[in-house]
GROMACS .gro file of C-alpha atoms in nm:
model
  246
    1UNK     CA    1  10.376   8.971   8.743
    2UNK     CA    2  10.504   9.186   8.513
    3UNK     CA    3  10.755   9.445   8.476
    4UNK     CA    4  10.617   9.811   8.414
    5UNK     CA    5  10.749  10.141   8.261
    6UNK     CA    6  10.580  10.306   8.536
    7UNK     CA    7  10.795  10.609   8.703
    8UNK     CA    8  10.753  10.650   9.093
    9UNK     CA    9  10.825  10.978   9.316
   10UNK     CA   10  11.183  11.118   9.299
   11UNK     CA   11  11.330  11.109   9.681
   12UNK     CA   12  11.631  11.327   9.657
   13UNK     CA   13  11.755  11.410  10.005
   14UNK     CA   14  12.078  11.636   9.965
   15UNK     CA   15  12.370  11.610  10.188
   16UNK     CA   16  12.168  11.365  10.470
   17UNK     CA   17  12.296  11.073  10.596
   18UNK     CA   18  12.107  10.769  10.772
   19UNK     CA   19  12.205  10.702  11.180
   20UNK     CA   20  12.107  10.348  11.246
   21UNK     CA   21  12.020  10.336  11.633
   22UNK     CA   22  12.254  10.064  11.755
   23UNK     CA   23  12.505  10.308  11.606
   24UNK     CA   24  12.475  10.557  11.819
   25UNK     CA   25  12.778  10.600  12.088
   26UNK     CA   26  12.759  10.680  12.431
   27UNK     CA   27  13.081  10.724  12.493
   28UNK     CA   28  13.203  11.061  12.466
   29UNK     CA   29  13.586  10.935  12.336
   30UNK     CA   30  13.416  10.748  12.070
   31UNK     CA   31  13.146  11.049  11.994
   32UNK     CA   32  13.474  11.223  11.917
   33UNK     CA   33  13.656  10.988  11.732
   34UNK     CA   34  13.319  10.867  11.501
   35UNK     CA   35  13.244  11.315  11.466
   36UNK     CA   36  13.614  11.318  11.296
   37UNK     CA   37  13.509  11.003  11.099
   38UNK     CA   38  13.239  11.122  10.933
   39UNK     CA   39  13.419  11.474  10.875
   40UNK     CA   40  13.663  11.298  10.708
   41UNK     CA   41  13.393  11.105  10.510
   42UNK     CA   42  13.242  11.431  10.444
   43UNK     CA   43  13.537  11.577  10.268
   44UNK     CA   44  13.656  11.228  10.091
   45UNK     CA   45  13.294  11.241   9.923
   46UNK     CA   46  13.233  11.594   9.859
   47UNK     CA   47  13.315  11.594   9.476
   48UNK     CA   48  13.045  11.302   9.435
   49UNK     CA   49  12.808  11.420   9.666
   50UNK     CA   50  12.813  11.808   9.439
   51UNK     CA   51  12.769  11.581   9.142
   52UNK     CA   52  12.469  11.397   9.295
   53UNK     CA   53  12.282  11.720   9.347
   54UNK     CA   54  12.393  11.840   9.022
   55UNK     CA   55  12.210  11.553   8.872
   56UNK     CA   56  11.866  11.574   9.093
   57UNK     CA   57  11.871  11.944   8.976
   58UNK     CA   58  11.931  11.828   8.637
   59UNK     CA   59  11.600  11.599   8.656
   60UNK     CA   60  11.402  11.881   8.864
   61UNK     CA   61  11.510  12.143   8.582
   62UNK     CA   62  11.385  11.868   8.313
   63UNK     CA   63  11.022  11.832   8.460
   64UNK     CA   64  11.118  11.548   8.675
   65UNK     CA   65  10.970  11.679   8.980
   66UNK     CA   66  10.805  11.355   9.142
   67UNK     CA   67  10.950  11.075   8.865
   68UNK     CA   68  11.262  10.982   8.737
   69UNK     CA   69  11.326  10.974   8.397
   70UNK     CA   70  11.330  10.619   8.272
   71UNK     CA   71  11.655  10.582   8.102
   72UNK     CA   72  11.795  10.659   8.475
   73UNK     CA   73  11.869  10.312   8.687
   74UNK     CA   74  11.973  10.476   9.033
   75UNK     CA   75  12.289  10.570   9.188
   76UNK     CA   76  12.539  10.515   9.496
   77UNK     CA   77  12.837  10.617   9.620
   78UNK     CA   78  13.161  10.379   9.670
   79UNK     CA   79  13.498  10.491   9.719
   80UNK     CA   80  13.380  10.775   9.675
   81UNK     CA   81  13.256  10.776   9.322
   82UNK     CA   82  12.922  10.838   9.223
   83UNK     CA   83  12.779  10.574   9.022
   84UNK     CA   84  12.541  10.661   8.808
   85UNK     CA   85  12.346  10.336   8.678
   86UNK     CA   86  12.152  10.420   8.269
   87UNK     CA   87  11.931  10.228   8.130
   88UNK     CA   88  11.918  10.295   7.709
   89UNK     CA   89  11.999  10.624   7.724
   90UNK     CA   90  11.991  10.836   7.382
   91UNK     CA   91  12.309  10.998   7.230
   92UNK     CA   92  12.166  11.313   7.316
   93UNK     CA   93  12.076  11.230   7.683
   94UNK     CA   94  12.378  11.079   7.761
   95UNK     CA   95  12.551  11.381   7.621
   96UNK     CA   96  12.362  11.636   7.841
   97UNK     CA   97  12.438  11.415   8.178
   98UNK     CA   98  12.806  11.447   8.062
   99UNK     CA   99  12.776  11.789   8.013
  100UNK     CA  100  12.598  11.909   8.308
  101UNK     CA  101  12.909  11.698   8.494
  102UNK     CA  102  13.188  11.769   8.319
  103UNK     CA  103  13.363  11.917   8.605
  104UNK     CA  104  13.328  11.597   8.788
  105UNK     CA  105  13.490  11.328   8.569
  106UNK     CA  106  13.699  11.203   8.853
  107UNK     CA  107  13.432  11.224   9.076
  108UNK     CA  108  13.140  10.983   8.867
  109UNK     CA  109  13.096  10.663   8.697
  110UNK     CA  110  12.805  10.596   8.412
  111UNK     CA  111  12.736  10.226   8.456
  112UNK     CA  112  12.457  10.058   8.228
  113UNK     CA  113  12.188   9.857   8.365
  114UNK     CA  114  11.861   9.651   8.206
  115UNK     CA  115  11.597   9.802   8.440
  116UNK     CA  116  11.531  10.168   8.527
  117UNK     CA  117  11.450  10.204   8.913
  118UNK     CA  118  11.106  10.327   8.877
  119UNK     CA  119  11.018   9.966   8.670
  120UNK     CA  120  11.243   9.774   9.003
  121UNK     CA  121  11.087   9.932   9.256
  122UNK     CA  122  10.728   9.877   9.051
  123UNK     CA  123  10.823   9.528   9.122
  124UNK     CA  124  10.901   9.525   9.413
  125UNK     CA  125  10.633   9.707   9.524
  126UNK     CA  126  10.448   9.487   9.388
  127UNK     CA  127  10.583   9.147   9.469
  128UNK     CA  128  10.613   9.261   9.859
  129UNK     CA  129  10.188   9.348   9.827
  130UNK     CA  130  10.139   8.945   9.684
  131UNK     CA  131  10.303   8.841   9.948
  132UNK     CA  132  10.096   9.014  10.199
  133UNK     CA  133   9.775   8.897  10.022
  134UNK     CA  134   9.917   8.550  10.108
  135UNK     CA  135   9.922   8.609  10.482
  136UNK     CA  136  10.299   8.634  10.506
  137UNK     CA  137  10.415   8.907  10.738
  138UNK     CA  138  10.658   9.130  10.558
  139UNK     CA  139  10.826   9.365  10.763
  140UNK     CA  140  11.028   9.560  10.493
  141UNK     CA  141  11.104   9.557  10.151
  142UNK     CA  142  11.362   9.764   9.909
  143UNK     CA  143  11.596   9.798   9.624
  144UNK     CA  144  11.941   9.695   9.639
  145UNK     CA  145  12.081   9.990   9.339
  146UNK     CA  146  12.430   9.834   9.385
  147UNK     CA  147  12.310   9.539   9.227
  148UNK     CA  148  11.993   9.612   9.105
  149UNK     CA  149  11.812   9.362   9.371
  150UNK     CA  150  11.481   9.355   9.557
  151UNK     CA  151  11.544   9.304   9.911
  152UNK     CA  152  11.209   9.176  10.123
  153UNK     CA  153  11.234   9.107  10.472
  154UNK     CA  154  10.942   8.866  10.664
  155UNK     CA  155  10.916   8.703  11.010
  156UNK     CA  156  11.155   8.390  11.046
  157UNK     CA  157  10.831   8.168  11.045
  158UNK     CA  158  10.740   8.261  10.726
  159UNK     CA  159  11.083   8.270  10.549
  160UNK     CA  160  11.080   7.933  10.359
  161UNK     CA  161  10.710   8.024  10.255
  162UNK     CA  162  10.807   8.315  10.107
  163UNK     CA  163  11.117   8.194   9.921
  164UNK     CA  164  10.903   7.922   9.769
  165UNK     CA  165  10.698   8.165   9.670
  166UNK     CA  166  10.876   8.403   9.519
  167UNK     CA  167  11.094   8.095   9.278
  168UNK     CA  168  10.698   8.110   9.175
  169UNK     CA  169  10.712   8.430   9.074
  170UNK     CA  170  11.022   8.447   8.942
  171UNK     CA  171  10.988   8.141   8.712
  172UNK     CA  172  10.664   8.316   8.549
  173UNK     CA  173  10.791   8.673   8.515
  174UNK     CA  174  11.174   8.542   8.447
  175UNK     CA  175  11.331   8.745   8.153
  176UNK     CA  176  11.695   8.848   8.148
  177UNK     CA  177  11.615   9.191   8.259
  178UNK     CA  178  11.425   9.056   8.611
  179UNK     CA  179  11.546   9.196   8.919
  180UNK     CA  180  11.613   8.904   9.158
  181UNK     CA  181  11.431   8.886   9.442
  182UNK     CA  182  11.626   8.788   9.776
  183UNK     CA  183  11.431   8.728  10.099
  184UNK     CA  184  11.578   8.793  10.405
  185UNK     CA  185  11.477   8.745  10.773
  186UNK     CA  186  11.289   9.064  10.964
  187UNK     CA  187  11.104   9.174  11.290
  188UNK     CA  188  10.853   9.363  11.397
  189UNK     CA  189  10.951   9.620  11.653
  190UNK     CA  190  10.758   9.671  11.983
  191UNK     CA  191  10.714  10.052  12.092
  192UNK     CA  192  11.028  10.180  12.289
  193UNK     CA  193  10.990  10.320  12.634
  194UNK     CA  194  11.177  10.611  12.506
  195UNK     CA  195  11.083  10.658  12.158
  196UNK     CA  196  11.201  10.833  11.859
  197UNK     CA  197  11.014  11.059  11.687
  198UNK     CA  198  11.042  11.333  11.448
  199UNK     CA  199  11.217  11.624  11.588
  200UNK     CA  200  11.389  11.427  11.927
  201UNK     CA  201  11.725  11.579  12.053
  202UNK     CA  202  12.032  11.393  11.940
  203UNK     CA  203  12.341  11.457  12.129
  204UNK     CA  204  12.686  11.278  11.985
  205UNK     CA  205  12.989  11.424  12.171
  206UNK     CA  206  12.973  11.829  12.153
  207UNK     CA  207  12.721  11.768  11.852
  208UNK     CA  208  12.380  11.822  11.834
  209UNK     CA  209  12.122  11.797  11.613
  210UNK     CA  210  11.755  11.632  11.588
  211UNK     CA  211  11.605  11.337  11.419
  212UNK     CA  212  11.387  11.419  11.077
  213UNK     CA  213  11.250  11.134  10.926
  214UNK     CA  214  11.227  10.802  11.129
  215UNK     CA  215  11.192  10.419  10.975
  216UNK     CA  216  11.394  10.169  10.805
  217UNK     CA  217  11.693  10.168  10.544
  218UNK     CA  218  11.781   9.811  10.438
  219UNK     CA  219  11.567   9.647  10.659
  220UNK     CA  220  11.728   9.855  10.983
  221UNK     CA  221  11.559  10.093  11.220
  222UNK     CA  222  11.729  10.408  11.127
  223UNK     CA  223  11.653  10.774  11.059
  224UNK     CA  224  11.742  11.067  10.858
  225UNK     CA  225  11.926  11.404  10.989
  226UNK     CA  226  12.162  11.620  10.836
  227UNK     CA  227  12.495  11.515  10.695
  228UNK     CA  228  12.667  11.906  10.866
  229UNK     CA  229  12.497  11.788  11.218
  230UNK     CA  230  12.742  11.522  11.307
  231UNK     CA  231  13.040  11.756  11.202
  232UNK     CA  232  13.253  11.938  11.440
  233UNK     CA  233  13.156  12.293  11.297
  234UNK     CA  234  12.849  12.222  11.448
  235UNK     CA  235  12.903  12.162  11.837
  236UNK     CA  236  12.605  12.259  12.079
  237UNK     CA  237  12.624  12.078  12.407
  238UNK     CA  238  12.249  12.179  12.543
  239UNK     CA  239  12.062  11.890  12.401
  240UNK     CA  240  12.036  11.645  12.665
  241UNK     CA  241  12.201  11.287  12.551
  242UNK     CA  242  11.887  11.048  12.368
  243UNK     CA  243  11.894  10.681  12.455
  244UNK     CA  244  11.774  10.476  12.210
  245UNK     CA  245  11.606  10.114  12.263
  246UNK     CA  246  11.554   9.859  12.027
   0.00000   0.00000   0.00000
């Protein structure tokens, strides 16, 4: 298999954050206490949260509706930096990211990587479809942009199958610049009694706010709200509580 230059849709989802389910408190001392969390989180990563939608604007304003450009490698925030991963750029492109951030030096970090995400998550995409055409059950597959690996998650069964597979793949595709490939151990989920949808009332404390897009993040049921929800400038109390089942 080999590594292409091809881009892949831009997700860019602007002050969200991801709720895994077990997460979810039913206490209402610990509601409060985890609401305060996050608004502290909230604050501690506002500078590199701005400069993340700076940049997405940046790319939209550029033509780069659906694709990333492909000197761009991804980006993440720790400590609460924005890390912004490049992959060759040009004098002049690096010059316009620094420009457009300028008023977030403290806030960022340009880091150079060997791969641009839309080539990684080509591969991935790709690696976790041979594996399916060989009958193993993947349950979820993703890019790791901290360290630039592809994550695939299969049924315990089928875990040493897949690993000797993919030192196949890996051995015939292996350059310096190939993501590695780590396999890790999934499920399939039956339906919940009380499922999630799109939309469902979530109540955290005094907090409410409703679920948007449901699935997986790192190989964990989880969804997508938004980040103001699970604030304390927010506080609704006439959702009724959601359980959650696994």
């Amino acid at each position: 298999m080999k590594l292409r230059p091809k881009k892949i849709r831009l997700f860019a989802v602007i002050l969200s954050m991801v709720m895994l389910f077990c997460s979810i408190p039913g206490v209402s001392t610990n509601a409060a206490e985890q609401e305060l969390a996050v608004d502290e989180l909230i604050a501690a990563q506002k500078q590199a949260v701005e400069a993340n939608e700076i940049l997405m604007q940046y790319f939209f304003a550029e033509g780069w509706v659906l694709e990333y450009p492909d000197y761009f490698g991804g980006c993440y925030i720790e400590d609460n930096i924005l890390h912004i991963i490049l992959v060759e750029p040009t004098t002049e492109e690096l010059k316009n990211l620094e420009a457009i951030l300028s008023d977030y030096e403290n806030a960022i970090i340009f880091e150079y990587g060997s791969c641009s995400q839309a080539s990684i998550q080509d591969y991935a995409d790709s690696t976790a479809a041979e594996l399916k055409e060989l009958g193993l059950r993947v349950t979820h597959w993703y890019v790791e942009v901290e360290t630039g690996n592809v994550i695939i998650g299969v049924v315990s069964n089928d875990i040493d199958s897949a690993n000797v597979k993919v030192a196949e793949i890996q051995n015939y595709t292996f350059r310096s610049s190939t993501p590695k490939i780590v396999i890790e151990e999934g499920e399939y989920t039956s339906a919940a009694t009380d499922p999630v949808i799109g939309g469902s009332a979530i109540l955290i404390g005094t907090s409410s706010r409703s679920a948007g897009t449901c699935g997986y993040y790192e190989g964990n049921k989880a969804l997508v709200t938004c980040g103001h929800g699970n604030t304390t400038y927010s506080a609704s109390p006439t959702a009724p509580p959601l359980s959650f089942h696994n």
